[in-house]
Short mmCIF file of C-alpha atoms and ligand atoms in Angstrom, two decimals:
data_model
loop_
_atom_site.label_atom_id
_atom_site.label_comp_id
_atom_site.label_asym_id
_atom_site.label_seq_id
_atom_site.Cartn_x
_atom_site.Cartn_y
_atom_site.Cartn_z
CA UNK Z 1 0.05 -0.16 0.31
CA UNK Z 2 1.11 3.12 -0.81
CA UNK Z 3 0.88 6.48 0.96
CA UNK Z 4 1.18 10.62 0.30
CA UNK Z 5 -0.27 12.97 1.25
CA UNK Z 6 -3.56 15.99 0.83
CA UNK Z 7 -3.64 18.76 3.09
CA UNK Z 8 -6.65 20.29 3.56
CA UNK Z 9 -7.16 24.36 5.38
CA UNK Z 10 -10.36 24.47 7.86
CA UNK Z 11 -10.61 27.44 9.56
CA UNK Z 12 -7.71 28.75 8.88
CA UNK Z 13 -5.63 25.58 9.92
CA UNK Z 14 -3.94 23.29 8.38
CA UNK Z 15 -4.01 19.44 8.45
CA UNK Z 16 -1.84 17.03 6.60
CA UNK Z 17 -3.85 13.93 5.52
CA UNK Z 18 -2.61 10.60 4.44
CA UNK Z 19 -3.96 9.45 0.91
CA UNK Z 20 -3.84 5.34 0.97
CA UNK Z 21 -4.07 2.84 -1.76
CA UNK Z 22 -5.56 -0.38 -2.51
CA UNK Z 23 -4.66 -2.81 -4.82
CA UNK Z 24 -7.37 -1.43 -7.03
CA UNK Z 25 -9.93 0.76 -7.15
CA UNK Z 26 -10.43 4.18 -6.14
CA UNK Z 27 -7.79 5.75 -3.38
CA UNK Z 28 -9.21 6.99 0.88
CA UNK Z 29 -8.10 10.19 2.14
CA UNK Z 30 -7.27 9.67 5.74
CA UNK Z 31 -9.57 11.86 7.46
CA UNK Z 32 -8.76 10.27 10.87
CA UNK Z 33 -7.11 13.10 12.48
CA UNK Z 34 -8.55 15.54 11.08
CA UNK Z 35 -10.89 16.48 13.67
CA UNK Z 36 -8.28 16.46 16.58
CA UNK Z 37 -6.28 19.02 14.29
CA UNK Z 38 -9.05 21.49 13.08
CA UNK Z 39 -12.06 20.45 15.07
CA UNK Z 40 -14.19 19.86 12.26
CA UNK Z 41 -16.13 17.02 11.10
CA UNK Z 42 -16.83 15.53 7.14
CA UNK Z 43 -20.20 15.35 6.27
CA UNK Z 44 -21.59 12.67 4.00
CA UNK Z 45 -24.83 11.59 4.63
CA UNK Z 46 -25.38 8.03 3.39
CA UNK Z 47 -21.71 7.65 3.48
CA UNK Z 48 -21.68 8.39 -1.00
CA UNK Z 49 -17.13 9.37 -0.43
CA UNK Z 50 -16.68 7.34 2.61
CA UNK Z 51 -14.48 4.09 2.80
CA UNK Z 52 -15.53 2.98 6.49
CA UNK Z 53 -12.98 -0.06 6.75
CA UNK Z 54 -9.71 -1.94 5.00
CA UNK Z 55 -11.20 -5.17 3.71
CA UNK Z 56 -9.49 -7.90 0.83
CA UNK Z 57 -12.82 -9.61 0.59
CA UNK Z 58 -15.16 -8.21 -2.04
CA UNK Z 59 -14.41 -5.55 -4.90
CA UNK Z 60 -16.42 -3.40 -7.18
CA UNK Z 61 -16.15 -1.86 -9.67
CA UNK Z 62 -19.38 -0.12 -10.42
CA UNK Z 63 -18.34 2.07 -13.61
CA UNK Z 64 -17.08 -1.39 -15.68
CA UNK Z 65 -19.40 -3.43 -14.15
CA UNK Z 66 -16.67 -5.44 -12.31
CA UNK Z 67 -17.59 -8.11 -8.93
CA UNK Z 68 -14.77 -9.87 -7.32
CA UNK Z 69 -14.68 -11.78 -4.33
CA UNK Z 70 -11.31 -12.50 -3.29
CA UNK Z 71 -10.02 -11.13 -6.53
CA UNK Z 72 -12.38 -14.10 -8.69
CA UNK Z 73 -14.73 -12.82 -11.24
CA UNK Z 74 -18.41 -13.41 -10.35
CA UNK Z 75 -19.01 -14.87 -13.99
CA UNK Z 76 -16.72 -17.71 -13.39
CA UNK Z 77 -17.45 -18.50 -9.99
CA UNK Z 78 -21.27 -18.75 -10.14
CA UNK Z 79 -20.40 -20.80 -13.28
CA UNK Z 80 -17.86 -23.11 -12.71
CA UNK Z 81 -18.29 -23.34 -8.80
CA UNK Z 82 -20.60 -23.87 -6.25
CA UNK Z 83 -21.85 -22.18 -2.85
CA UNK Z 84 -19.79 -23.73 -0.17
CA UNK Z 85 -16.54 -23.26 -2.54
CA UNK Z 86 -17.40 -19.13 -2.59
CA UNK Z 87 -18.36 -19.80 1.16
CA UNK Z 88 -14.56 -21.01 1.95
CA UNK Z 89 -13.58 -18.05 -0.13
CA UNK Z 90 -14.74 -15.82 1.83
CA UNK Z 91 -13.77 -17.31 5.64
CA UNK Z 92 -10.61 -18.05 4.22
CA UNK Z 93 -9.08 -15.80 1.28
CA UNK Z 94 -8.52 -18.85 -0.84
CA UNK Z 95 -10.07 -21.16 -3.11
CA UNK Z 96 -10.34 -24.82 -1.11
CA UNK Z 97 -8.22 -28.16 -2.62
CA UNK Z 98 -9.91 -30.91 -2.80
CA UNK Z 99 -9.57 -32.02 0.77
CA UNK Z 100 -10.40 -28.83 1.95
CA UNK Z 101 -13.52 -28.73 0.14
CA UNK Z 102 -14.40 -31.61 1.21
CA UNK Z 103 -13.76 -31.24 4.90
CA UNK Z 104 -15.88 -27.91 4.67
CA UNK Z 105 -18.49 -29.43 3.25
CA UNK Z 106 -18.84 -32.28 5.96
CA UNK Z 107 -18.34 -29.65 8.88
CA UNK Z 108 -21.25 -27.38 7.47
CA UNK Z 109 -23.54 -30.16 6.75
CA UNK Z 110 -23.22 -31.63 10.45
CA UNK Z 111 -24.42 -28.54 11.56
CA UNK Z 112 -26.95 -28.34 9.89
CA UNK Z 113 -29.86 -29.54 12.55
CA UNK Z 114 -30.80 -26.43 14.87
CA UNK Z 115 -31.95 -27.23 19.04
CA UNK Z 116 -35.43 -29.18 19.10
CA UNK Z 117 -36.18 -26.49 20.97
CA UNK Z 118 -36.40 -24.07 18.19
CA UNK Z 119 -39.92 -25.47 16.60
CA UNK Z 120 -40.98 -24.43 20.19
CA UNK Z 121 -39.73 -21.05 19.93
CA UNK Z 122 -41.53 -21.14 16.17
CA UNK Z 123 -45.24 -21.91 17.47
CA UNK Z 124 -45.24 -18.50 19.19
CA UNK Z 125 -45.30 -16.78 15.51
CA UNK Z 126 -48.58 -16.14 13.97
CA UNK Z 127 -48.76 -18.08 11.08
CA UNK Z 128 -49.17 -15.10 8.42
CA UNK Z 129 -45.77 -13.17 10.32
CA UNK Z 130 -43.61 -12.32 7.52
CA UNK Z 131 -41.03 -14.99 7.36
CA UNK Z 132 -37.92 -12.29 7.45
CA UNK Z 133 -39.54 -10.99 11.09
CA UNK Z 134 -39.51 -14.93 12.03
CA UNK Z 135 -35.71 -15.05 10.26
CA UNK Z 136 -35.04 -11.91 12.88
CA UNK Z 137 -36.12 -13.23 15.76
CA UNK Z 138 -34.59 -16.99 14.63
CA UNK Z 139 -31.04 -15.81 14.55
CA UNK Z 140 -30.75 -13.57 16.91
CA UNK Z 141 -32.11 -16.22 19.45
CA UNK Z 142 -29.40 -18.49 18.54
CA UNK Z 143 -27.30 -16.66 21.31
CA UNK Z 144 -29.38 -18.29 23.58
CA UNK Z 145 -29.55 -21.90 22.30
CA UNK Z 146 -25.66 -21.66 21.54
CA UNK Z 147 -24.08 -19.41 24.17
CA UNK Z 148 -20.97 -21.98 23.94
CA UNK Z 149 -19.41 -20.44 20.77
CA UNK Z 150 -20.29 -16.54 21.43
CA UNK Z 151 -17.10 -15.73 23.05
CA UNK Z 152 -15.78 -13.58 20.54
CA UNK Z 153 -11.89 -13.43 21.65
CA UNK Z 154 -11.93 -17.00 21.44
CA UNK Z 155 -10.56 -18.26 17.06
CA UNK Z 156 -12.20 -21.51 17.70
CA UNK Z 157 -15.39 -20.69 18.85
CA UNK Z 158 -15.64 -17.65 16.23
CA UNK Z 159 -15.45 -20.51 13.50
CA UNK Z 160 -17.45 -22.56 15.31
CA UNK Z 161 -20.41 -19.79 15.35
CA UNK Z 162 -19.23 -18.84 11.71
CA UNK Z 163 -20.36 -22.76 10.74
CA UNK Z 164 -23.69 -22.67 12.77
CA UNK Z 165 -24.96 -19.87 11.28
CA UNK Z 166 -24.31 -21.38 7.28
CA UNK Z 167 -25.20 -24.31 8.06
CA UNK Z 168 -28.32 -23.50 10.02
CA UNK Z 169 -29.62 -20.82 8.18
CA UNK Z 170 -31.48 -22.63 5.30
CA UNK Z 171 -33.18 -24.74 8.08
CA UNK Z 172 -34.29 -21.57 10.07
CA UNK Z 173 -35.47 -20.14 6.61
CA UNK Z 174 -37.30 -23.30 5.78
CA UNK Z 175 -38.80 -23.57 8.67
CA UNK Z 176 -40.21 -20.27 8.35
CA UNK Z 177 -41.54 -21.26 5.25
CA UNK Z 178 -43.13 -24.29 6.64
CA UNK Z 179 -44.75 -22.62 9.42
CA UNK Z 180 -46.37 -20.09 6.88
CA UNK Z 181 -48.27 -22.56 4.61
CA UNK Z 182 -48.70 -24.92 7.98
CA UNK Z 183 -46.90 -27.86 6.99
CA UNK Z 184 -44.52 -29.83 9.30
CA UNK Z 185 -40.35 -29.45 9.87
CA UNK Z 186 -38.12 -31.34 7.06
CA UNK Z 187 -35.02 -32.26 8.78
CA UNK Z 188 -31.62 -31.40 7.04
CA UNK Z 189 -30.59 -34.83 4.96
CA UNK Z 190 -26.61 -34.99 4.85
CA UNK Z 191 -25.99 -36.55 1.96
CA UNK Z 192 -27.60 -33.88 0.16
CA UNK Z 193 -25.79 -30.88 -1.18
CA UNK Z 194 -26.12 -27.71 0.46
CA UNK Z 195 -28.71 -26.05 -1.56
CA UNK Z 196 -30.63 -29.54 -3.06
CA UNK Z 197 -31.44 -30.18 1.04
CA UNK Z 198 -32.86 -26.58 0.82
CA UNK Z 199 -34.60 -27.35 -1.42
CA UNK Z 200 -35.96 -30.73 -0.01
CA UNK Z 201 -35.98 -28.72 3.26
CA UNK Z 202 -38.68 -26.26 2.03
CA UNK Z 203 -40.27 -28.50 -0.74
CA UNK Z 204 -40.73 -32.33 0.49
CA UNK Z 205 -43.57 -33.62 3.15
CA UNK Z 206 -43.14 -36.37 5.11
CA UNK Z 207 -45.94 -38.99 3.26
CA UNK Z 208 -43.84 -39.34 -0.47
CA UNK Z 209 -40.44 -39.00 -1.60
CA UNK Z 210 -38.99 -35.94 -2.53
CA UNK Z 211 -36.43 -36.16 -5.52
CA UNK Z 212 -34.81 -32.81 -5.71
CA UNK Z 213 -35.04 -31.83 -9.30
CA UNK Z 214 -31.41 -30.51 -10.81
CA UNK Z 215 -31.70 -27.86 -12.73
CA UNK Z 216 -33.75 -25.92 -9.30
CA UNK Z 217 -30.76 -26.78 -7.43
CA UNK Z 218 -28.10 -25.35 -9.43
CA UNK Z 219 -30.06 -21.76 -10.97
CA UNK Z 220 -30.73 -21.75 -6.63
CA UNK Z 221 -26.80 -22.29 -6.17
CA UNK Z 222 -26.03 -19.54 -8.25
CA UNK Z 223 -28.57 -17.35 -7.01
CA UNK Z 224 -26.38 -17.95 -4.01
CA UNK Z 225 -23.43 -17.17 -5.01
CA UNK Z 226 -24.65 -14.00 -6.69
CA UNK Z 227 -25.56 -12.72 -3.28
CA UNK Z 228 -22.93 -14.21 -1.04
CA UNK Z 229 -21.35 -10.49 -0.98
CA UNK Z 230 -21.61 -7.11 -1.99
CA UNK Z 231 -18.68 -5.33 0.01
CA UNK Z 232 -19.47 -2.38 2.73
CA UNK Z 233 -23.35 -2.22 1.17
CA UNK Z 234 -26.34 -1.45 4.38
CA UNK Z 235 -26.41 -4.48 5.50
CA UNK Z 236 -22.67 -5.56 5.65
CA UNK Z 237 -22.00 -1.87 7.66
CA UNK Z 238 -24.90 -3.16 10.13
CA UNK Z 239 -23.37 -6.17 10.69
CA UNK Z 240 -19.70 -4.51 11.01
CA UNK Z 241 -20.87 -2.03 13.53
CA UNK Z 242 -23.47 -3.69 15.55
CA UNK Z 243 -19.67 -6.29 15.99
CA UNK Z 244 -17.67 -3.01 16.75
CA UNK Z 245 -19.39 -2.93 19.92
CA UNK Z 246 -18.18 -6.90 20.77
CA UNK Z 247 -21.74 -7.79 20.01
CA UNK Z 248 -21.52 -11.76 19.55
CA UNK Z 249 -22.38 -13.17 15.81
CA UNK Z 250 -25.80 -14.17 16.28
CA UNK Z 251 -27.05 -11.19 17.55
CA UNK Z 252 -24.66 -9.01 14.05
CA UNK Z 253 -26.57 -11.45 11.78
CA UNK Z 254 -29.73 -10.86 13.06
CA UNK Z 255 -28.87 -7.22 12.45
CA UNK Z 256 -27.99 -7.51 9.39
CA UNK Z 257 -30.75 -9.44 8.31
CA UNK Z 258 -32.96 -6.93 9.80
CA UNK Z 259 -31.16 -3.79 7.22
CA UNK Z 260 -31.64 -6.59 4.67
CA UNK Z 261 -35.43 -6.52 4.90
CA UNK Z 262 -35.72 -2.98 3.64
CA UNK Z 263 -37.61 -2.20 0.23
CA UNK Z 264 -34.13 0.21 -1.16
CA UNK Z 265 -31.50 -3.48 -0.15
CA UNK Z 266 -33.03 -7.05 -0.10
CA UNK Z 267 -36.65 -6.36 0.08
CA UNK Z 268 -36.07 -5.16 -3.44
CA UNK Z 269 -36.81 -8.13 -5.41
CA UNK Z 270 -39.63 -8.69 -3.76
CA UNK Z 271 -40.72 -5.28 -4.78
CA UNK Z 272 -39.71 -5.99 -8.20
CA UNK Z 273 -41.77 -9.32 -8.40
CA UNK Z 274 -45.02 -7.02 -7.46
CA UNK Z 275 -43.95 -3.99 -9.40
CA UNK Z 276 -43.77 -6.71 -12.84
CA UNK Z 277 -47.47 -8.10 -11.83
CA UNK Z 278 -48.72 -4.68 -11.28
CA UNK Z 279 -47.78 -3.83 -14.15
CA UNK Z 280 -49.22 -7.26 -15.45
CA UNK Z 281 -48.86 -6.85 -19.61
CA UNK Z 282 -46.17 -5.88 -22.26
CA UNK Z 283 -48.26 -3.30 -23.14
CA UNK Z 284 -48.97 -1.19 -19.81
CA UNK Z 285 -44.98 -0.23 -19.47
CA UNK Z 286 -44.82 2.67 -21.62
CA UNK Z 287 -47.08 3.69 -18.66
CA UNK Z 288 -45.16 2.73 -15.94
CA UNK Z 289 -42.12 4.33 -17.89
CA UNK Z 290 -43.37 7.37 -17.79
CA UNK Z 291 -44.49 7.02 -13.90
CA UNK Z 292 -41.02 6.35 -12.88
CA UNK Z 293 -39.46 9.33 -14.51
CA UNK Z 294 -42.56 11.75 -13.61
CA UNK Z 295 -40.95 14.25 -10.63
CA UNK Z 296 -44.55 14.29 -8.70
CA UNK Z 297 -44.38 11.01 -8.64
CA UNK Z 298 -43.16 8.56 -6.14
CA UNK Z 299 -43.22 5.93 -8.46
CA UNK Z 300 -39.81 3.90 -9.15
CA UNK Z 301 -38.91 1.16 -11.01
CA UNK Z 302 -38.14 -1.87 -8.39
CA UNK Z 303 -35.15 -3.48 -9.43
CA UNK Z 304 -33.39 -0.29 -11.44
CA UNK Z 305 -30.64 1.26 -10.12
CA UNK Z 306 -27.83 1.18 -7.78
CA UNK Z 307 -25.86 2.86 -5.54
CA UNK Z 308 -22.10 1.56 -6.67
CA UNK Z 309 -23.62 0.39 -10.67
CA UNK Z 310 -23.62 2.88 -13.00
CA UNK Z 311 -23.71 0.31 -15.83
CA UNK Z 312 -24.89 -3.36 -15.79
CA UNK Z 313 -24.84 -5.04 -12.63
CA UNK Z 314 -22.71 -8.12 -13.59
CA UNK Z 315 -24.86 -10.33 -11.66
CA UNK Z 316 -27.82 -9.40 -13.14
CA UNK Z 317 -25.94 -9.94 -16.55
CA UNK Z 318 -25.65 -13.87 -15.24
CA UNK Z 319 -29.19 -13.90 -13.33
CA UNK Z 320 -30.62 -12.64 -16.76
CA UNK Z 321 -29.22 -15.66 -18.29
CA UNK Z 322 -30.36 -17.92 -15.64
CA UNK Z 323 -33.93 -16.87 -15.63
CA UNK Z 324 -34.05 -17.82 -18.66
CA UNK Z 325 -32.34 -21.49 -18.88
CA UNK Z 326 -34.77 -22.11 -16.05
CA UNK Z 327 -38.08 -21.20 -17.74
CA UNK Z 328 -37.15 -22.66 -20.98
CA UNK Z 329 -35.68 -26.51 -19.61
CA UNK Z 330 -38.84 -26.35 -16.74
CA UNK Z 331 -41.18 -25.07 -19.92
CA UNK Z 332 -42.82 -22.27 -18.34
CA UNK Z 333 -43.88 -19.63 -20.05
CA UNK Z 334 -44.11 -16.65 -17.98
CA UNK Z 335 -45.67 -13.88 -18.29
CA UNK Z 336 -44.26 -11.62 -16.43
CA UNK Z 337 -40.88 -12.02 -18.27
CA UNK Z 338 -42.28 -11.10 -21.19
CA UNK Z 339 -43.51 -7.82 -19.24
CA UNK Z 340 -39.84 -7.62 -17.49
CA UNK Z 341 -38.17 -8.26 -21.51
CA UNK Z 342 -40.38 -4.80 -22.58
CA UNK Z 343 -39.79 -2.68 -19.17
CA UNK Z 344 -36.19 -3.26 -20.13
CA UNK Z 345 -35.99 -2.93 -23.57
CA UNK Z 346 -37.44 0.15 -23.61
CA UNK Z 347 -35.91 1.80 -19.85
CA UNK Z 348 -32.21 1.34 -21.51
CA UNK Z 349 -33.31 2.86 -24.95
CA UNK Z 350 -34.64 6.12 -22.43
CA UNK Z 351 -32.93 8.83 -22.35
CA UNK Z 352 -34.01 9.37 -18.32
CA UNK Z 353 -32.34 5.75 -17.23
CA UNK Z 354 -29.16 6.88 -19.80
CA UNK Z 355 -28.52 10.36 -18.39
CA UNK Z 356 -28.82 8.42 -14.95
CA UNK Z 357 -26.98 5.49 -15.22
CA UNK Z 358 -29.97 3.23 -14.34
CA UNK Z 359 -29.86 0.18 -15.37
CA UNK Z 360 -31.47 -3.47 -14.14
CA UNK Z 361 -29.39 -5.36 -10.97
CA UNK Z 362 -29.84 -8.06 -9.90
CA UNK Z 363 -33.27 -7.88 -8.39
CA UNK Z 364 -34.81 -7.36 -11.32
CA UNK Z 365 -34.66 -11.32 -12.58
CA UNK Z 366 -33.75 -13.14 -9.49
CA UNK Z 367 -37.46 -12.39 -8.62
CA UNK Z 368 -38.74 -14.23 -11.73
CA UNK Z 369 -36.43 -17.35 -11.15
CA UNK Z 370 -37.57 -17.55 -7.55
CA UNK Z 371 -41.11 -17.62 -7.93
CA UNK Z 372 -40.89 -20.38 -10.95
CA UNK Z 373 -38.88 -22.57 -8.32
CA UNK Z 374 -41.85 -22.46 -6.50
CA UNK Z 375 -41.04 -19.51 -3.78
CA UNK Z 376 -42.94 -17.33 -2.85
CA UNK Z 377 -42.20 -13.53 -3.04
CA UNK Z 378 -42.11 -13.09 1.19
CA UNK Z 379 -39.79 -15.83 1.04
CA UNK Z 380 -37.45 -13.87 -1.62
CA UNK Z 381 -35.28 -11.43 1.11
CA UNK Z 382 -35.19 -14.39 3.13
CA UNK Z 383 -33.15 -16.62 0.30
CA UNK Z 384 -30.75 -13.11 -0.14
CA UNK Z 385 -30.32 -13.16 3.43
CA UNK Z 386 -29.50 -17.09 3.79
CA UNK Z 387 -26.72 -16.66 0.50
CA UNK Z 388 -25.08 -12.99 2.15
CA UNK Z 389 -24.96 -14.76 5.57
CA UNK Z 390 -21.80 -15.52 4.11
CA UNK Z 391 -20.38 -12.60 3.78
CA UNK Z 392 -22.22 -10.89 6.57
CA UNK Z 393 -19.65 -13.31 8.28
CA UNK Z 394 -16.53 -12.96 6.65
CA UNK Z 395 -16.83 -9.54 7.16
CA UNK Z 396 -17.63 -9.85 10.47
CA UNK Z 397 -14.74 -11.43 11.07
CA UNK Z 398 -12.09 -9.00 9.17
CA UNK Z 399 -13.22 -6.99 11.53
CA UNK Z 400 -12.94 -8.62 14.89
CA UNK Z 401 -9.21 -9.23 13.51
CA UNK Z 402 -8.08 -5.45 12.37
CA UNK Z 403 -5.79 -3.74 14.23
CA UNK Z 404 -7.04 -0.75 13.76
CA UNK Z 405 -10.96 -2.07 14.42
CA UNK Z 406 -12.59 1.06 17.06
CA UNK Z 407 -15.90 1.14 18.04
CA UNK Z 408 -18.23 3.35 15.54
CA UNK Z 409 -19.32 6.10 16.18
CA UNK Z 410 -20.13 8.59 13.76
CA UNK Z 411 -20.30 12.09 14.29
CA UNK Z 412 -22.89 14.09 13.48
CA UNK Z 413 -23.68 18.35 12.25
CA UNK Z 414 -25.88 19.54 15.04
CA UNK Z 415 -29.26 21.63 13.39
CA UNK Z 416 -31.78 21.76 16.41
CA UNK Z 417 -32.37 24.61 19.10
CA UNK Z 418 -29.22 26.36 20.83
CA UNK Z 419 -28.43 25.66 24.88
CA UNK Z 420 -31.96 27.18 26.15
CA UNK Z 421 -33.80 27.30 29.83
CA UNK Z 422 -36.13 24.85 31.41
CA UNK Z 423 -39.12 26.86 31.32
CA UNK Z 424 -41.78 25.76 34.06
CA UNK Z 425 -45.37 23.93 32.37
CA UNK Z 426 -47.83 26.74 33.67
CA UNK Z 427 -45.81 29.72 32.17
CA UNK Z 428 -45.58 27.90 28.69
CA UNK Z 429 -47.80 29.19 25.75
N1 CMC X 1 -36.69 4.91 -10.94
C1 CMC X 1 -36.69 5.69 -11.33
N2 CMC X 1 -35.99 6.55 -11.10
C2 CMC X 1 -35.52 6.43 -10.53
C3 CMC X 1 -34.62 4.61 -9.87
C4 CMC X 1 -35.46 4.15 -10.33
N3 CMC X 1 -35.53 2.57 -10.00
N4 CMC X 1 -33.63 4.56 -9.06
C5 CMC X 1 -32.99 6.00 -8.52
N5 CMC X 1 -33.82 7.19 -9.88
C6 CMC X 1 -33.21 8.17 -10.06
C7 CMC X 1 -33.56 9.37 -8.96
O1 CMC X 1 -35.26 9.75 -8.70
C8 CMC X 1 -32.48 10.27 -8.23
O2 CMC X 1 -33.45 11.22 -9.75
P1 CMC X 1 -33.22 12.72 -9.65
O3 CMC X 1 -30.77 12.78 -9.37
O4 CMC X 1 -33.75 13.62 -10.52
O5 CMC X 1 -33.10 13.39 -8.60
C9 CMC X 1 -31.86 9.35 -9.79
O6 CMC X 1 -32.08 8.25 -10.67
C10 CMC X 1 -30.54 8.82 -8.54
O7 CMC X 1 -30.76 9.07 -7.37
P2 CMC X 1 -31.20 8.28 -5.90
O8 CMC X 1 -31.92 7.35 -4.72
O9 CMC X 1 -30.02 9.94 -5.56
O10 CMC X 1 -29.06 7.11 -6.13
P3 CMC X 1 -29.07 5.88 -4.57
O11 CMC X 1 -27.65 5.71 -5.05
O12 CMC X 1 -29.30 6.54 -3.56
O13 CMC X 1 -30.13 4.50 -4.74
C11 CMC X 1 -31.22 3.03 -5.15
C12 CMC X 1 -29.58 3.99 -5.26
C13 CMC X 1 -30.69 1.13 -5.09
C14 CMC X 1 -31.91 2.86 -3.64
C15 CMC X 1 -32.23 3.41 -6.15
O14 CMC X 1 -31.58 3.28 -7.73
C16 CMC X 1 -33.89 2.79 -5.87
O15 CMC X 1 -34.62 3.24 -5.40
N6 CMC X 1 -33.92 1.66 -5.99
C17 CMC X 1 -34.71 1.30 -7.09
C18 CMC X 1 -35.01 -0.44 -5.85
C19 CMC X 1 -33.38 -1.26 -6.06
O16 CMC X 1 -34.07 -1.78 -7.28
N7 CMC X 1 -33.17 -1.53 -4.98
C20 CMC X 1 -32.32 -2.97 -5.34
C21 CMC X 1 -30.95 -2.04 -4.85
S1 CMC X 1 -29.70 -4.03 -5.46
C22 CMC X 1 -29.83 -4.93 -4.17
C23 CMC X 1 -29.11 -4.48 -3.46
O17 CMC X 1 -27.90 -4.46 -3.12
O18 CMC X 1 -29.74 -4.61 -2.02
#
């Protein structure tokens, strides 16, 4: 890492600020000493120009549409690898050897069951509870069931907690789904691979044999790889911020799930599919594009635009191909896909979207595929959370081991009243 300097003068006080350079991507101005030497803070709501940490996990070039996990292009990982290999890469920094992969798969598989008392925990929820509400609660509750792996100063406990979460997320997600449709929980089956096991826990019933469709499993596994990490986004930053206080990893991941739920983040795939349903037919598309462009109308095209990508989201390109493959192989004719294709075409040719660099993001296509696989819209963000858990854990572990790590504590620009004296209630008004 090379270091040069930049300087800034605030209220007549000059301070030299080091400029740090990463392996690729923009340099950062280290402003850590700014307040101490000038008494001023920086102001950057939404962190649009602020790097919050050093990280060696994921790299995004939003202008070029590049996404790398530990240096490997997302396209190669999605086409050639599997999700647990990506999880290993996230956690350990390198792709596993065959022996390491077999050992990792074995260790994850042996942690897939949840404490049997979790079943009773579920009974407390209403059947119509949103599965994300259940996930926030159940993942947080893991710390009540597995307190033997909550000591964050113990490397071994950190690893066990990490494996437990990667392993148990599919089980909890499937339980949340089964509970919502009134079917019995299906226990994990350890001779199946990670994603096939998840599909079985979601769609099998105890009264008949269940064969996992390999096309479904491969498509879903790809979706998991595409969602595994995405640098310092809102939910990952939430996990890091929660973890910076020393909170246990289960609680931190629960915080990440809560943040992911929002429609501007992980909830967008659910919102995108609902929007396609609302549009209904390709001839309605122009009307909705006009609504999205109207400054007086709050409507936005869900599944379009991204804070970082000002080019085609590379994940959306892979997802678009996967969607077509799944629908073709399963011989499904989906009207929503027709609406999506038409919408993408019109929006990509429209001056408003071109000028603002608004391209389809991953959520635009993932919803259609998940629907074809048989998942209700309420489960879409849950599947995102399941996949993103690997990224959250890797980012959390990186933070814990970072010698520069401190409790996160942003400052503010105060715009409330200046100091004033309390007036007794009888003397007010
Ligand atoms: N439809 C219509 N106009 C849009 C859209 C959209 N989807 N997205 C942004 N714009 C316009 C926005 O009105 C603004 O216009 P102006 O400059 O005239 O005020 C301009 O583009 C910039 O928008 P912004 O909100 O300042 O951009 P942002 O970087 O803060 O927001 C975003 C990024 C993803 C929240 C936003 O594009 C959006 O709300 N998209 C729809 C929701 C969505 O698909 N979210 C999934 C994100 S990808 C998954 C993930 O990472 O979680």
